[in-house]
Coordinates of C-alpha atoms in Angstrom, one line a residue:
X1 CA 1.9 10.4 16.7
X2 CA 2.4 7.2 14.6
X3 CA -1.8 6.7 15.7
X4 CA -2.5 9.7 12.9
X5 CA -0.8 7.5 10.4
X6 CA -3.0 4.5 10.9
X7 CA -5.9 6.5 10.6
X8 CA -5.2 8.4 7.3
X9 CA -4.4 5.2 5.9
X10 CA -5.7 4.7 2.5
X11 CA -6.7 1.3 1.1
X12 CA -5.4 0.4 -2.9
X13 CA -8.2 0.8 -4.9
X14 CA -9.6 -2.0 -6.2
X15 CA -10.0 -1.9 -9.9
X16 CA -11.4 -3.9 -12.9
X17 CA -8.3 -5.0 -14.9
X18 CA -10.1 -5.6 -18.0
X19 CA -11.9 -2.0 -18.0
X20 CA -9.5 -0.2 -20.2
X21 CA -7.3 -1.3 -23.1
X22 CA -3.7 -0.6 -21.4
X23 CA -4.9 -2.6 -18.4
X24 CA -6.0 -5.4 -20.7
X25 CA -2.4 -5.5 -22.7
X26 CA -0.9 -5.6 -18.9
X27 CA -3.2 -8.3 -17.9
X28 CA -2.6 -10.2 -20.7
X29 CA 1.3 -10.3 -20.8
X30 CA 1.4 -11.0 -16.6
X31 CA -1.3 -14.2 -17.5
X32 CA 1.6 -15.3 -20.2
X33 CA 3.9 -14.4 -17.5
X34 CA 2.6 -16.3 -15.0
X35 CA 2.1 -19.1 -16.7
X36 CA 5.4 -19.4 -17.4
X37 CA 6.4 -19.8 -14.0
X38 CA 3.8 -22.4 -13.2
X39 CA 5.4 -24.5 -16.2
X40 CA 8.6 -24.3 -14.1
X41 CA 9.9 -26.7 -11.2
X42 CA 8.8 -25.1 -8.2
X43 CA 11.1 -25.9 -4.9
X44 CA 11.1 -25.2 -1.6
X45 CA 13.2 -22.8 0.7
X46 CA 15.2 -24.1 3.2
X47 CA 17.9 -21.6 5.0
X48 CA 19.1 -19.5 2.5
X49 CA 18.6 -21.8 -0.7
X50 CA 16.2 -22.7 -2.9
X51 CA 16.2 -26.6 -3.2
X52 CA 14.6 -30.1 -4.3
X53 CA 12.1 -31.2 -2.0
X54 CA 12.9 -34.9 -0.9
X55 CA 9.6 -36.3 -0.4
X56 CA 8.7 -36.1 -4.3
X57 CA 6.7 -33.9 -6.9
X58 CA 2.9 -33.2 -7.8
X59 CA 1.5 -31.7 -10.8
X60 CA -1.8 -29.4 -10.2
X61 CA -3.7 -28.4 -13.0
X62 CA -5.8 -25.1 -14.4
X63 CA -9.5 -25.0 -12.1
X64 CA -10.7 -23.8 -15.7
X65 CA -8.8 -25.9 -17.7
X66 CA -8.2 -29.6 -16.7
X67 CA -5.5 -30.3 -19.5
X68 CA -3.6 -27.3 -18.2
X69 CA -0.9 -28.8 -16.1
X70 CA 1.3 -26.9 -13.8
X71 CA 4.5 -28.0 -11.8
X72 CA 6.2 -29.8 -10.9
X73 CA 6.2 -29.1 -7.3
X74 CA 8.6 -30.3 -5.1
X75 CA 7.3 -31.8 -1.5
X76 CA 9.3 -31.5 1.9
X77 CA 11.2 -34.3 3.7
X78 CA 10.6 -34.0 7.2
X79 CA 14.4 -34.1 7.8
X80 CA 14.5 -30.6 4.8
X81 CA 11.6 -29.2 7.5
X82 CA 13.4 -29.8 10.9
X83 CA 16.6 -27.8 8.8
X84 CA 14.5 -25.1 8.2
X85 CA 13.2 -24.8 11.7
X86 CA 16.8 -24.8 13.3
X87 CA 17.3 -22.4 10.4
X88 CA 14.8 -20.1 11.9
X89 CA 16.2 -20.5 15.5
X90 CA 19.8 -19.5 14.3
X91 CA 18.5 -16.3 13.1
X92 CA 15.4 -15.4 15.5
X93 CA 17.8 -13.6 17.6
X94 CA 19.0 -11.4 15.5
X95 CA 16.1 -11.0 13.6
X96 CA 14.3 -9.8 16.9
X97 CA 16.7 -7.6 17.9
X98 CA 17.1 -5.6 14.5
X99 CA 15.6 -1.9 15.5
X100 CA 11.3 -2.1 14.8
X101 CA 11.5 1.0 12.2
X102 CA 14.0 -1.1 10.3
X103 CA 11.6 -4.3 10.3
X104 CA 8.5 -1.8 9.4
X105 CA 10.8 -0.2 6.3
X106 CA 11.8 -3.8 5.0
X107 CA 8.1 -4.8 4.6
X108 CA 7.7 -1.3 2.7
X109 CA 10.4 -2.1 0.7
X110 CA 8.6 -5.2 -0.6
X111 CA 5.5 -3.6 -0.9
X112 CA 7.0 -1.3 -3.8
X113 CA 8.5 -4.7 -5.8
X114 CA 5.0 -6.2 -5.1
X115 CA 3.5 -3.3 -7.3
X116 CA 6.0 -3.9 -9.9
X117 CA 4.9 -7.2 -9.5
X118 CA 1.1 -6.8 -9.9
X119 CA 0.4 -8.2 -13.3
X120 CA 2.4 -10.8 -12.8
X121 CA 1.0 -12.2 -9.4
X122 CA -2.7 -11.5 -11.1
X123 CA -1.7 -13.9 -13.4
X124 CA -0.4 -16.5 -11.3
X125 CA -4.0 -15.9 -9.3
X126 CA -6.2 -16.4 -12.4
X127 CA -4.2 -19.3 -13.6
X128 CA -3.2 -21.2 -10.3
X129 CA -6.0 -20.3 -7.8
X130 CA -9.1 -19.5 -10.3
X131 CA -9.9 -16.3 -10.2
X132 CA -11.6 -13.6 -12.2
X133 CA -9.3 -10.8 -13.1
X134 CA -11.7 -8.2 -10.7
X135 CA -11.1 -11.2 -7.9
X136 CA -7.4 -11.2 -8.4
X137 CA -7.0 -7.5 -8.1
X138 CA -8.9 -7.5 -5.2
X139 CA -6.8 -10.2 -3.4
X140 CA -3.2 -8.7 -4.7
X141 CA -5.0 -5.4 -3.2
X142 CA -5.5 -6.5 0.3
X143 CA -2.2 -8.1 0.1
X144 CA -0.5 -4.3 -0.6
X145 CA -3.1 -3.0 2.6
X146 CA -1.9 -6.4 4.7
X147 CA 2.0 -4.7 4.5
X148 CA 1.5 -0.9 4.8
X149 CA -0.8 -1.2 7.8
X150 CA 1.1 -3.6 9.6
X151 CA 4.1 -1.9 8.9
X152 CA 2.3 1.1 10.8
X153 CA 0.9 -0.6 13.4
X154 CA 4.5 -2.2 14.6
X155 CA 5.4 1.4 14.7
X156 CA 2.3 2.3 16.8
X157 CA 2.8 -0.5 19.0
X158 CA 6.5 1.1 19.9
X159 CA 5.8 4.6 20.0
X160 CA 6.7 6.0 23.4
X161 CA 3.8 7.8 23.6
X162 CA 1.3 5.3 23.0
X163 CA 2.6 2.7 25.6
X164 CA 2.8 5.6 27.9
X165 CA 2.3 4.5 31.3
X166 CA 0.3 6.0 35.0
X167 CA 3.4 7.8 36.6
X168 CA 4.5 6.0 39.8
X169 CA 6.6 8.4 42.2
X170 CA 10.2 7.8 42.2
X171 CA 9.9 5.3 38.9
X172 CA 10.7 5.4 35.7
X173 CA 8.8 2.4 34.0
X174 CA 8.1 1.3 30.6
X175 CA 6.3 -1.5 28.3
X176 CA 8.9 -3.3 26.0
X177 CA 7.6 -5.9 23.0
X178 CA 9.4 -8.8 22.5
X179 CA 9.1 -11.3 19.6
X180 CA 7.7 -14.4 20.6
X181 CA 10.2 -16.5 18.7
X182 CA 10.0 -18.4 15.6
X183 CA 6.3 -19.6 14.2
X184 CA 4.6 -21.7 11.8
X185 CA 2.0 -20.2 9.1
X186 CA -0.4 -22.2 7.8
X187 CA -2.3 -20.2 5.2
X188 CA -5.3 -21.2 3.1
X189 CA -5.8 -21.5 -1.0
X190 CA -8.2 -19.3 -1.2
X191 CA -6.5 -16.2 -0.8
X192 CA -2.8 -17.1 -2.1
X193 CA -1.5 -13.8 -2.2
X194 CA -3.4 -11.5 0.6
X195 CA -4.1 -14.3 3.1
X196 CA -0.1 -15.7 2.5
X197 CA 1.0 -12.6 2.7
X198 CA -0.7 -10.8 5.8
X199 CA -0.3 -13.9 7.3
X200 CA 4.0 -13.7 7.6
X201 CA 4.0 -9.7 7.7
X202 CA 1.8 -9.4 10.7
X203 CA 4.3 -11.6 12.9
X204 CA 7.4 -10.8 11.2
X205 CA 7.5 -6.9 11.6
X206 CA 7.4 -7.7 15.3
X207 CA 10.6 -9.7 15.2
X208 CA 9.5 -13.3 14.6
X209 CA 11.0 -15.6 12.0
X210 CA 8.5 -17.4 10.5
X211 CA 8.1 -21.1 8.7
X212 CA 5.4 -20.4 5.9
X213 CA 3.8 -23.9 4.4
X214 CA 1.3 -22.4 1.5
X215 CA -1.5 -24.8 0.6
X216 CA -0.8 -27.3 -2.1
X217 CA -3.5 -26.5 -4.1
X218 CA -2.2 -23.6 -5.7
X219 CA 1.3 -22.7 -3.9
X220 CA 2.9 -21.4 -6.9
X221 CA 1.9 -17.6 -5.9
X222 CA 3.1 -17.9 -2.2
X223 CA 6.1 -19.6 -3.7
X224 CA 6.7 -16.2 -5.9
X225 CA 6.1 -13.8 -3.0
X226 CA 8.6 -15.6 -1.0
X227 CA 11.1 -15.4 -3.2
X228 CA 10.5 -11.3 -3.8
X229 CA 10.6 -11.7 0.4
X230 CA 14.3 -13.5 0.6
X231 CA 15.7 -11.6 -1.8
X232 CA 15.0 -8.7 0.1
X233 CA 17.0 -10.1 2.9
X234 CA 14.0 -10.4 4.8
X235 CA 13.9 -13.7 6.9
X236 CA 11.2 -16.3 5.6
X237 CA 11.6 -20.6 5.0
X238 CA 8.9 -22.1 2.6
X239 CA 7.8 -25.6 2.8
X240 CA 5.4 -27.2 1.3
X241 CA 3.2 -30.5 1.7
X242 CA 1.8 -33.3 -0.7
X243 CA -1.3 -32.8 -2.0
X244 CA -3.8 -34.7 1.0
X245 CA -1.1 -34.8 3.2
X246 CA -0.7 -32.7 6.8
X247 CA 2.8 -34.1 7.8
X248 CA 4.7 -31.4 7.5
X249 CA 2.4 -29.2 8.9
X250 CA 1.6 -31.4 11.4
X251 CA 5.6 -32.3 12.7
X252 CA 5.8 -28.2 12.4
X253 CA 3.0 -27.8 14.9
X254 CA 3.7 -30.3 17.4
X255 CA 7.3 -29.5 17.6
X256 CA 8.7 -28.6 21.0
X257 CA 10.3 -25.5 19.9
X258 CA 7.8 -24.0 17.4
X259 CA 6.4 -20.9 19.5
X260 CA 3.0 -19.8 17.7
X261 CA 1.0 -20.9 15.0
X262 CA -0.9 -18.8 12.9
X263 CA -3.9 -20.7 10.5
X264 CA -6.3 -19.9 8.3
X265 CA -8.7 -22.4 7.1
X266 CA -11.5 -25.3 8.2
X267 CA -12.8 -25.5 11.4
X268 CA -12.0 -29.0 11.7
X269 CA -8.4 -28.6 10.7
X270 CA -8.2 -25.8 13.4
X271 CA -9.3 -27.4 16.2
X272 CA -7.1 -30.0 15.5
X273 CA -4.1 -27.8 15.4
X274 CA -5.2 -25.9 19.0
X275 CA -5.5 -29.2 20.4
X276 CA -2.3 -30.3 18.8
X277 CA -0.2 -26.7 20.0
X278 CA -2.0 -27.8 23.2
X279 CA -0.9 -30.8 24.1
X280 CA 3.2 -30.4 22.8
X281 CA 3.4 -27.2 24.6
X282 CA 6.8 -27.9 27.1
X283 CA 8.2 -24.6 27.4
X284 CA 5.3 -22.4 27.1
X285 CA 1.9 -22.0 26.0
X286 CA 1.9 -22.4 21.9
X287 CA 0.5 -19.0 20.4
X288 CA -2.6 -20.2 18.3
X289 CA -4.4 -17.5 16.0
X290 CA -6.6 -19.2 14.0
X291 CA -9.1 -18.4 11.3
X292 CA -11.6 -21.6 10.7
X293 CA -14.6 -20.4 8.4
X294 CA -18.0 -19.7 8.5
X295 CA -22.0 -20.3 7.5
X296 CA -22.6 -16.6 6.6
X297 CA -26.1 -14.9 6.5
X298 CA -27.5 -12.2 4.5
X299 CA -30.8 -11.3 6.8
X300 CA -33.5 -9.1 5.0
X301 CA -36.0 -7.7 7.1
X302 CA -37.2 -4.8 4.0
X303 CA -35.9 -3.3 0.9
X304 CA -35.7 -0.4 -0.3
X305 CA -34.0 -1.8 -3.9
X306 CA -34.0 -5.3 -4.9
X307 CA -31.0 -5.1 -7.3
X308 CA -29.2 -3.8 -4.8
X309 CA -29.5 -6.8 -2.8
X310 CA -29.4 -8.9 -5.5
X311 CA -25.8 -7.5 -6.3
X312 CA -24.9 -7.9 -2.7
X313 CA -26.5 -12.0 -3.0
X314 CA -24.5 -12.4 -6.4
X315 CA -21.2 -11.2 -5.0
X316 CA -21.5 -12.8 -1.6
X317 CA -22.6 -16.2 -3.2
X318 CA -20.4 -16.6 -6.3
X319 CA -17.8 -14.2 -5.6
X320 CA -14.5 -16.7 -6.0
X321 CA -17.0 -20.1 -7.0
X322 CA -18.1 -19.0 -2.8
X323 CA -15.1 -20.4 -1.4
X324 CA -14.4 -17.9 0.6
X325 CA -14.9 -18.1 4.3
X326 CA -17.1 -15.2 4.4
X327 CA -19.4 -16.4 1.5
X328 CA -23.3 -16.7 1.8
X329 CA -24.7 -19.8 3.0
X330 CA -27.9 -18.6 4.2
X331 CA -30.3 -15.7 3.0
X332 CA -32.5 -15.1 5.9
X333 CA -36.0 -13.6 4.3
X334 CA -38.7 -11.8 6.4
X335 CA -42.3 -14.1 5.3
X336 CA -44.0 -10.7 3.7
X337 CA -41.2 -9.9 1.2
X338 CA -40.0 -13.4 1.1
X339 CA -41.2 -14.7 -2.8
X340 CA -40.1 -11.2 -3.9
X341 CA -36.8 -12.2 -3.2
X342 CA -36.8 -15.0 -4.0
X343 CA -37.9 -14.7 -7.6
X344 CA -35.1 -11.4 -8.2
X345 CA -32.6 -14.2 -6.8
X346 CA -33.4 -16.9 -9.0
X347 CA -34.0 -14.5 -12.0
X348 CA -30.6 -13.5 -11.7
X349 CA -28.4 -16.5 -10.6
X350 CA -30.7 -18.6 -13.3
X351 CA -28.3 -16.7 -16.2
X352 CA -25.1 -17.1 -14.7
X353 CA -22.9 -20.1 -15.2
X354 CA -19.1 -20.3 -14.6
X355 CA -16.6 -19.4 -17.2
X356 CA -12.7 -19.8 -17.7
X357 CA -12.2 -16.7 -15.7
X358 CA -9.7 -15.4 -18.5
X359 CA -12.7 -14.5 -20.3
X360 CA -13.3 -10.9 -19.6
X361 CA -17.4 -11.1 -18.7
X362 CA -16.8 -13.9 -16.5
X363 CA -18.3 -13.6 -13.3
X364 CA -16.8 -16.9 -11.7
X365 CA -15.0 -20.2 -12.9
X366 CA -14.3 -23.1 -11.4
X367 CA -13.7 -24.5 -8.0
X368 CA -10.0 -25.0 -7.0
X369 CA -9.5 -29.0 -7.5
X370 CA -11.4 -32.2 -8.2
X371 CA -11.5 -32.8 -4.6
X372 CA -13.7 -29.4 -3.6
X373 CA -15.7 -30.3 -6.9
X374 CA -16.7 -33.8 -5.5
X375 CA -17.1 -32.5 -1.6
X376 CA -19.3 -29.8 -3.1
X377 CA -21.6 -32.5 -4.8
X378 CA -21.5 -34.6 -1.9
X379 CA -22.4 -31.7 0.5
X380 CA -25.8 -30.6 -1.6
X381 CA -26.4 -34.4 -1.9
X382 CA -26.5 -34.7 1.9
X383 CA -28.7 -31.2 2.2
X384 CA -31.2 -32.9 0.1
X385 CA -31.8 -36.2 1.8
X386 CA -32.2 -33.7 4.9
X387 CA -35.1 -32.4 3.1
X388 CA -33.2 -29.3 1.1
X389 CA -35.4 -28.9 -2.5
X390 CA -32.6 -27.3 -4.9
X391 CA -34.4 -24.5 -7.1
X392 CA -31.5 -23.5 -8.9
X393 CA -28.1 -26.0 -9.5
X394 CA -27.1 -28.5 -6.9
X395 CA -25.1 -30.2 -9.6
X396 CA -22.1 -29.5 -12.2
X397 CA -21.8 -26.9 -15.0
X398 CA -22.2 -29.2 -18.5
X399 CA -19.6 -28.3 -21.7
X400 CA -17.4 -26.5 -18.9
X401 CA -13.6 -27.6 -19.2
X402 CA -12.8 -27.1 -15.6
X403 CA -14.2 -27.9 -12.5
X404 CA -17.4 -26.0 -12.8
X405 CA -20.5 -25.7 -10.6
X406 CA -23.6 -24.4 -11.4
X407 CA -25.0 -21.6 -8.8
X408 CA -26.9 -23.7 -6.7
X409 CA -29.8 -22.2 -4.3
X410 CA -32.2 -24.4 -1.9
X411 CA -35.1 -24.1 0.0
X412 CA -37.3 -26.4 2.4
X413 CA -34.5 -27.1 5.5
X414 CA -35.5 -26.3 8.7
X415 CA -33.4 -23.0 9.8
X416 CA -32.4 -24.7 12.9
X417 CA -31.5 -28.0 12.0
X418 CA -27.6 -29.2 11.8
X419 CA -27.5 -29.6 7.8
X420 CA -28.0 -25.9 7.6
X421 CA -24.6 -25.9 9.5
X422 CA -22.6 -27.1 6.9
X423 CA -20.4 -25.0 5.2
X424 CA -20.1 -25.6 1.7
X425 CA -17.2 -24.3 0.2
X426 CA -18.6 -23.2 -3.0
X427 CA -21.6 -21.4 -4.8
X428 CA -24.0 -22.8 -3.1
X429 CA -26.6 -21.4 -0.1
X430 CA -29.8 -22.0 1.3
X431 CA -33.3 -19.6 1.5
X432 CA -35.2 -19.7 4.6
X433 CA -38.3 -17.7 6.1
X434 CA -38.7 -15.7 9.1
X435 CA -41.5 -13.8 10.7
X436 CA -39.5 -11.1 12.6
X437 CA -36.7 -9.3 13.1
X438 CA -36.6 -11.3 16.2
X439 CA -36.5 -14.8 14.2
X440 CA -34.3 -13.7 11.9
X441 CA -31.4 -13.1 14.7
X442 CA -31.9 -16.7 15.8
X443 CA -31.8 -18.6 12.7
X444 CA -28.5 -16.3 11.9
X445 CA -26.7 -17.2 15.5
X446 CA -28.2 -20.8 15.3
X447 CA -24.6 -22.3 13.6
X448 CA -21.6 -23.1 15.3
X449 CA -19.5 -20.3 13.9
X450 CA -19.8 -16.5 14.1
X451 CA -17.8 -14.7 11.2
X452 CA -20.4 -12.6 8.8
X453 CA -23.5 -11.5 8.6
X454 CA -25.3 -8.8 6.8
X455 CA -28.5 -7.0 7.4
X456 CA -30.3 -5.2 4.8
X457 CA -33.1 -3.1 6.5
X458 CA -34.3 0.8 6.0
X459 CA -35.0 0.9 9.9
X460 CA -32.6 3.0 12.4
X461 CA -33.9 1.1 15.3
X462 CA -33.2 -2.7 13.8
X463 CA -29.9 -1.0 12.4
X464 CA -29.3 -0.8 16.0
X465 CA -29.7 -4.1 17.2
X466 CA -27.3 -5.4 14.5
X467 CA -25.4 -6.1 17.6
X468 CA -27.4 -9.3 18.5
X469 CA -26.0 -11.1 15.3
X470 CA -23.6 -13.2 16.6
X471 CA -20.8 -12.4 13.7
X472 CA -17.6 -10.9 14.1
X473 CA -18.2 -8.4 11.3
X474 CA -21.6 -7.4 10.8
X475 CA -22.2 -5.3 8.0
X476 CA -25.9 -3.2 7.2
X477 CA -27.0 -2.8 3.8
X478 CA -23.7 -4.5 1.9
X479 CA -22.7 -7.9 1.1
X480 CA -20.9 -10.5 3.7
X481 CA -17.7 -10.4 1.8
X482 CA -15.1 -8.5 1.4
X483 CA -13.6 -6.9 4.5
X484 CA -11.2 -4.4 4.0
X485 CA -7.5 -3.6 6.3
X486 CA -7.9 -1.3 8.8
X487 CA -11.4 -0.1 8.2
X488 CA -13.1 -3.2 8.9
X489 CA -11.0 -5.5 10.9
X490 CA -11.7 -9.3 9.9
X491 CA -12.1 -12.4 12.4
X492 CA -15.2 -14.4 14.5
X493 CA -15.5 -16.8 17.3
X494 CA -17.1 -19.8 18.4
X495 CA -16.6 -22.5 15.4
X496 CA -14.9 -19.7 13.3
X497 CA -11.8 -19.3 14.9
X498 CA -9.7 -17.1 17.7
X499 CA -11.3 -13.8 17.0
X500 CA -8.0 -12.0 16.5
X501 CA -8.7 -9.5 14.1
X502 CA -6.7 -9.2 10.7
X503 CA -6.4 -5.5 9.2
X504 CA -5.9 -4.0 12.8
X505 CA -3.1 -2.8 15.2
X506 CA -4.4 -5.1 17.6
X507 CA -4.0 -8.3 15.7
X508 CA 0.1 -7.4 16.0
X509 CA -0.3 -8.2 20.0
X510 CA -0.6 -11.4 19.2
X511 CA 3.1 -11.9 18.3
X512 CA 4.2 -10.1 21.0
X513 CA 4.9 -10.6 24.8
X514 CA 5.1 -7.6 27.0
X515 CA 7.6 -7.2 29.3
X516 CA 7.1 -4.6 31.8
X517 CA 11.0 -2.3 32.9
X518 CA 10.4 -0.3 36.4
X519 CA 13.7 1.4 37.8
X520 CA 13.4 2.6 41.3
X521 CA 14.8 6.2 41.5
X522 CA 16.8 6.8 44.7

């Protein structure tokens, strides 16, 4: 049963790419690579060519190296988006109705020239999005996971067996998936290859055609996996947006045709899109699935090694400059161990700064743009005139030739007022007290989003109620970051999104509707 499959899967390993010299030779000639491409004029895909956008051109630059210019990139006309959308009507039929296993082999079949690709989409990563070589493995790793598991799960989802039904007497019924129709993704910067590319596999396999609009900030990468995704004959339009601009995105989601919407990023920018999919639905209810962030918690009732959560603090704050939606924002301290760990977290975080993340030892760089560099600022400026006292950073990283910030840690905000709500998108978080086990739950659920959380304890029976965290992944003893596909299925609620959960057969039913076949037997 295709069920076995999914659960022998096997994530890629993730992997250090500077650990050994053949891996550093690779890395090095895929950062050449990549750069490269990013010196090249980047278009857009509309039906089956690869055009100028009509709307203009943007330059973006290196996070770690402001005089490292990249582009141009070319920006859609509305008129070059409403093509590709009737585009992706033309073909949804046919698309929907090609045979599942075929659909499940196609996104194998770029999953192999994705591994041929490796070195050369860690390179885009490091140059285009920021990130440390270890980061960009890890994203062009979940990525890989994102299209063998979904491939599975499509085939779970139409396995005969699986969908069998309760025999009704003189029937013969079954369930049959069918492909929404054509969608919109909207995915974030942070994760340019993994988030990009989950993103169009998950409802593609199951017959839809999808519009993808990659963020602006760094859409060289998506632009590269697309075009590894077309050539394959496998249906996908790109678009793409002005830097500070929504209108394409925006046209996309409110048009009278578009089916579902699938979005990854703020929680402002996703309520605005439900309410947007709400209010232009004519023909049926818009599909939303939407991932919109977090104010993550590590809670630490006791220890039984400090470096150990001192690792876990490190990766979950810094990991990626913290802009990731599961990053820390609040470490959660029971009052008897709490100036323990404080001091191992400030003794640590004190010797770390950001550096170009093409440096080997670098444990983070810089933040993605000017814009998240000044909203960082901004944010810790407003946590201090709420009362925050920063004890480490809460301002920028001097001599750095990017857009560095210093790792920033606070203390002296009351757990349950709204500043601690904030969600700054960046290496920053916040230290606050509890008495009990007890506290510590409701200063974690006290935010309006529920996406991590950690608990470090040695206790079975507070391992237990790890339940009462309001998070959608909850994790004991381990950092807040890092989910991986299949084993620990990513999404929240509330503030944090639609709680459909990425890395799992079930987030596939999303894309589908059911239709239910009963033939009377005379």
């Amino acid at each position: 049963m295709n069920q076995n499959r999914l659960k022998n899967f096997k994530n890629e390993p993730i992997i250090n790419p500077w650990e050994k010299p053949e891996r550093v030779k690779l890395l090095s000639a895929g950062i050449e690579e990549a750069r490269k491409i990013l010196r090249q004029p980047q278009k857009v895909l509309i039906g089956e060519k690869w055009v100028d956008g009509e709307a203009g051109h943007f330059f973006n630059v290196n996070p770690n190296n402001r005089e490292e210019q990249y582009g141009p990139f070319t920006i859609s006309s509305l008129a070059q988006a409403e093509k590709s959308l009737a585009y992706a009507q033309n073909i949804q039929l046919g698309w929907g109705a090609k045979p599942y296993k075929e659909r499940a082999e196609l996104l194998r079949k770029i999953t192999k020239e994705l591994h041929k690709q490796k070195w050369t989409i860690l390179g885009l990563l490091m140059l285009e999005a920021g990130k440390t070589g270890l980061e960009a493995y890890a994203d062009w790793a979940e990525g890989i996971d994102f299209l063998e598991y979904y491939a599975f799960s499509c085939e779970l989802i139409n396995d005969p067996e699986f969908l069998e039904l309760t025999p009704l007497p003189h029937h013969a019924t079954k369930m049959h998936p069918k492909p929404i129709g054509i969608g919109v993704s909207l995915p974030p910067f942070n994760f340019p290859f993994a988030i990009f590319t989950g993103m169009w596999a998950a409802p593609t396999v199951m017959g839809n055609v999808l519009i993808v609009k990659p963020s602006p900030r760094d859409p060289a990468t998506g632009m590269f996996v697309a075009k590894i995704i077309h050539n394959l004959g496998i249906p996908i339009q790109l678009v793409l947006d002005g830097p500070h601009s929504n209108q394409i995105g925006e046209f996309l989601v409110k048009h009278p045709e578009m089916a579902l919407i699938t979005f990854t990023g703020s929680h402002r920018a996703g309520w605005e899109i439900n309410k947007m999919a709400a209010l232009t639905s004519e023909k049926w209810l818009k599909r939303v699935v939407a991932e919109m962030g977090g104010c993550d918690f590590i809670a630490v009732h006791d220890i039984e090694n400090i470096n150990t959560l001192v690792d876990a603090v490190q990766n979950s704050a810094l990991g990626f400059q913290g802009q990731k939606c599961s990053a820390l924002s609040r470490l959660i301290v029971k009052e008897d161990i709490y100036d323990t760990v404080k001091k191992a977290v400030l003794d640590r975080l004190g010797k770390i700064a950001p550096k170009n993340v093409t440096e080997p030892d670098a444990v983070y760089g810089g933040v993605i743009d000017q814009q998240a560099f000044d909203d960082i600022l901004k944010q810790c400026a407003v946590i201090q005139n709420a009362g925050a006292r920063f004890l480490l950073g809460g301002k920028a990283a001097p001599h750095f030739s990017g857009w560095g910030i210093l790792p920033s840690v606070h203390e002296g905000l009351n757990p349950f007022q709204k500043e601690t709500g904030i969600e700054i998108f960046g290496p920053v978080f916040g230290i606050y007290e509890a008495k009990n086990f007890d506290e510590m739950v409701k200063i974690a659920n006290s935010t309006p989003y529920a996406l991590t959380g950690a608990l470090f304890t040695t206790k079975p029976e507070l391992k237990k109620r790890a339940v009462e965290f309001s998070s959608g992944n909850t994790y004991i003893n381990r950092k807040c970051t890092g989910a991986f596909v299949g084993a620990e299925p990513f999404g929240g609620w509330y503030g944090s999104g639609t709680d459909d959960k990425a890395g799992h057969w079930s987030h596939l039913l999303r894309f589908i509707h059911w239709q239910t076949i009963s033939e009377k037997i005379l």
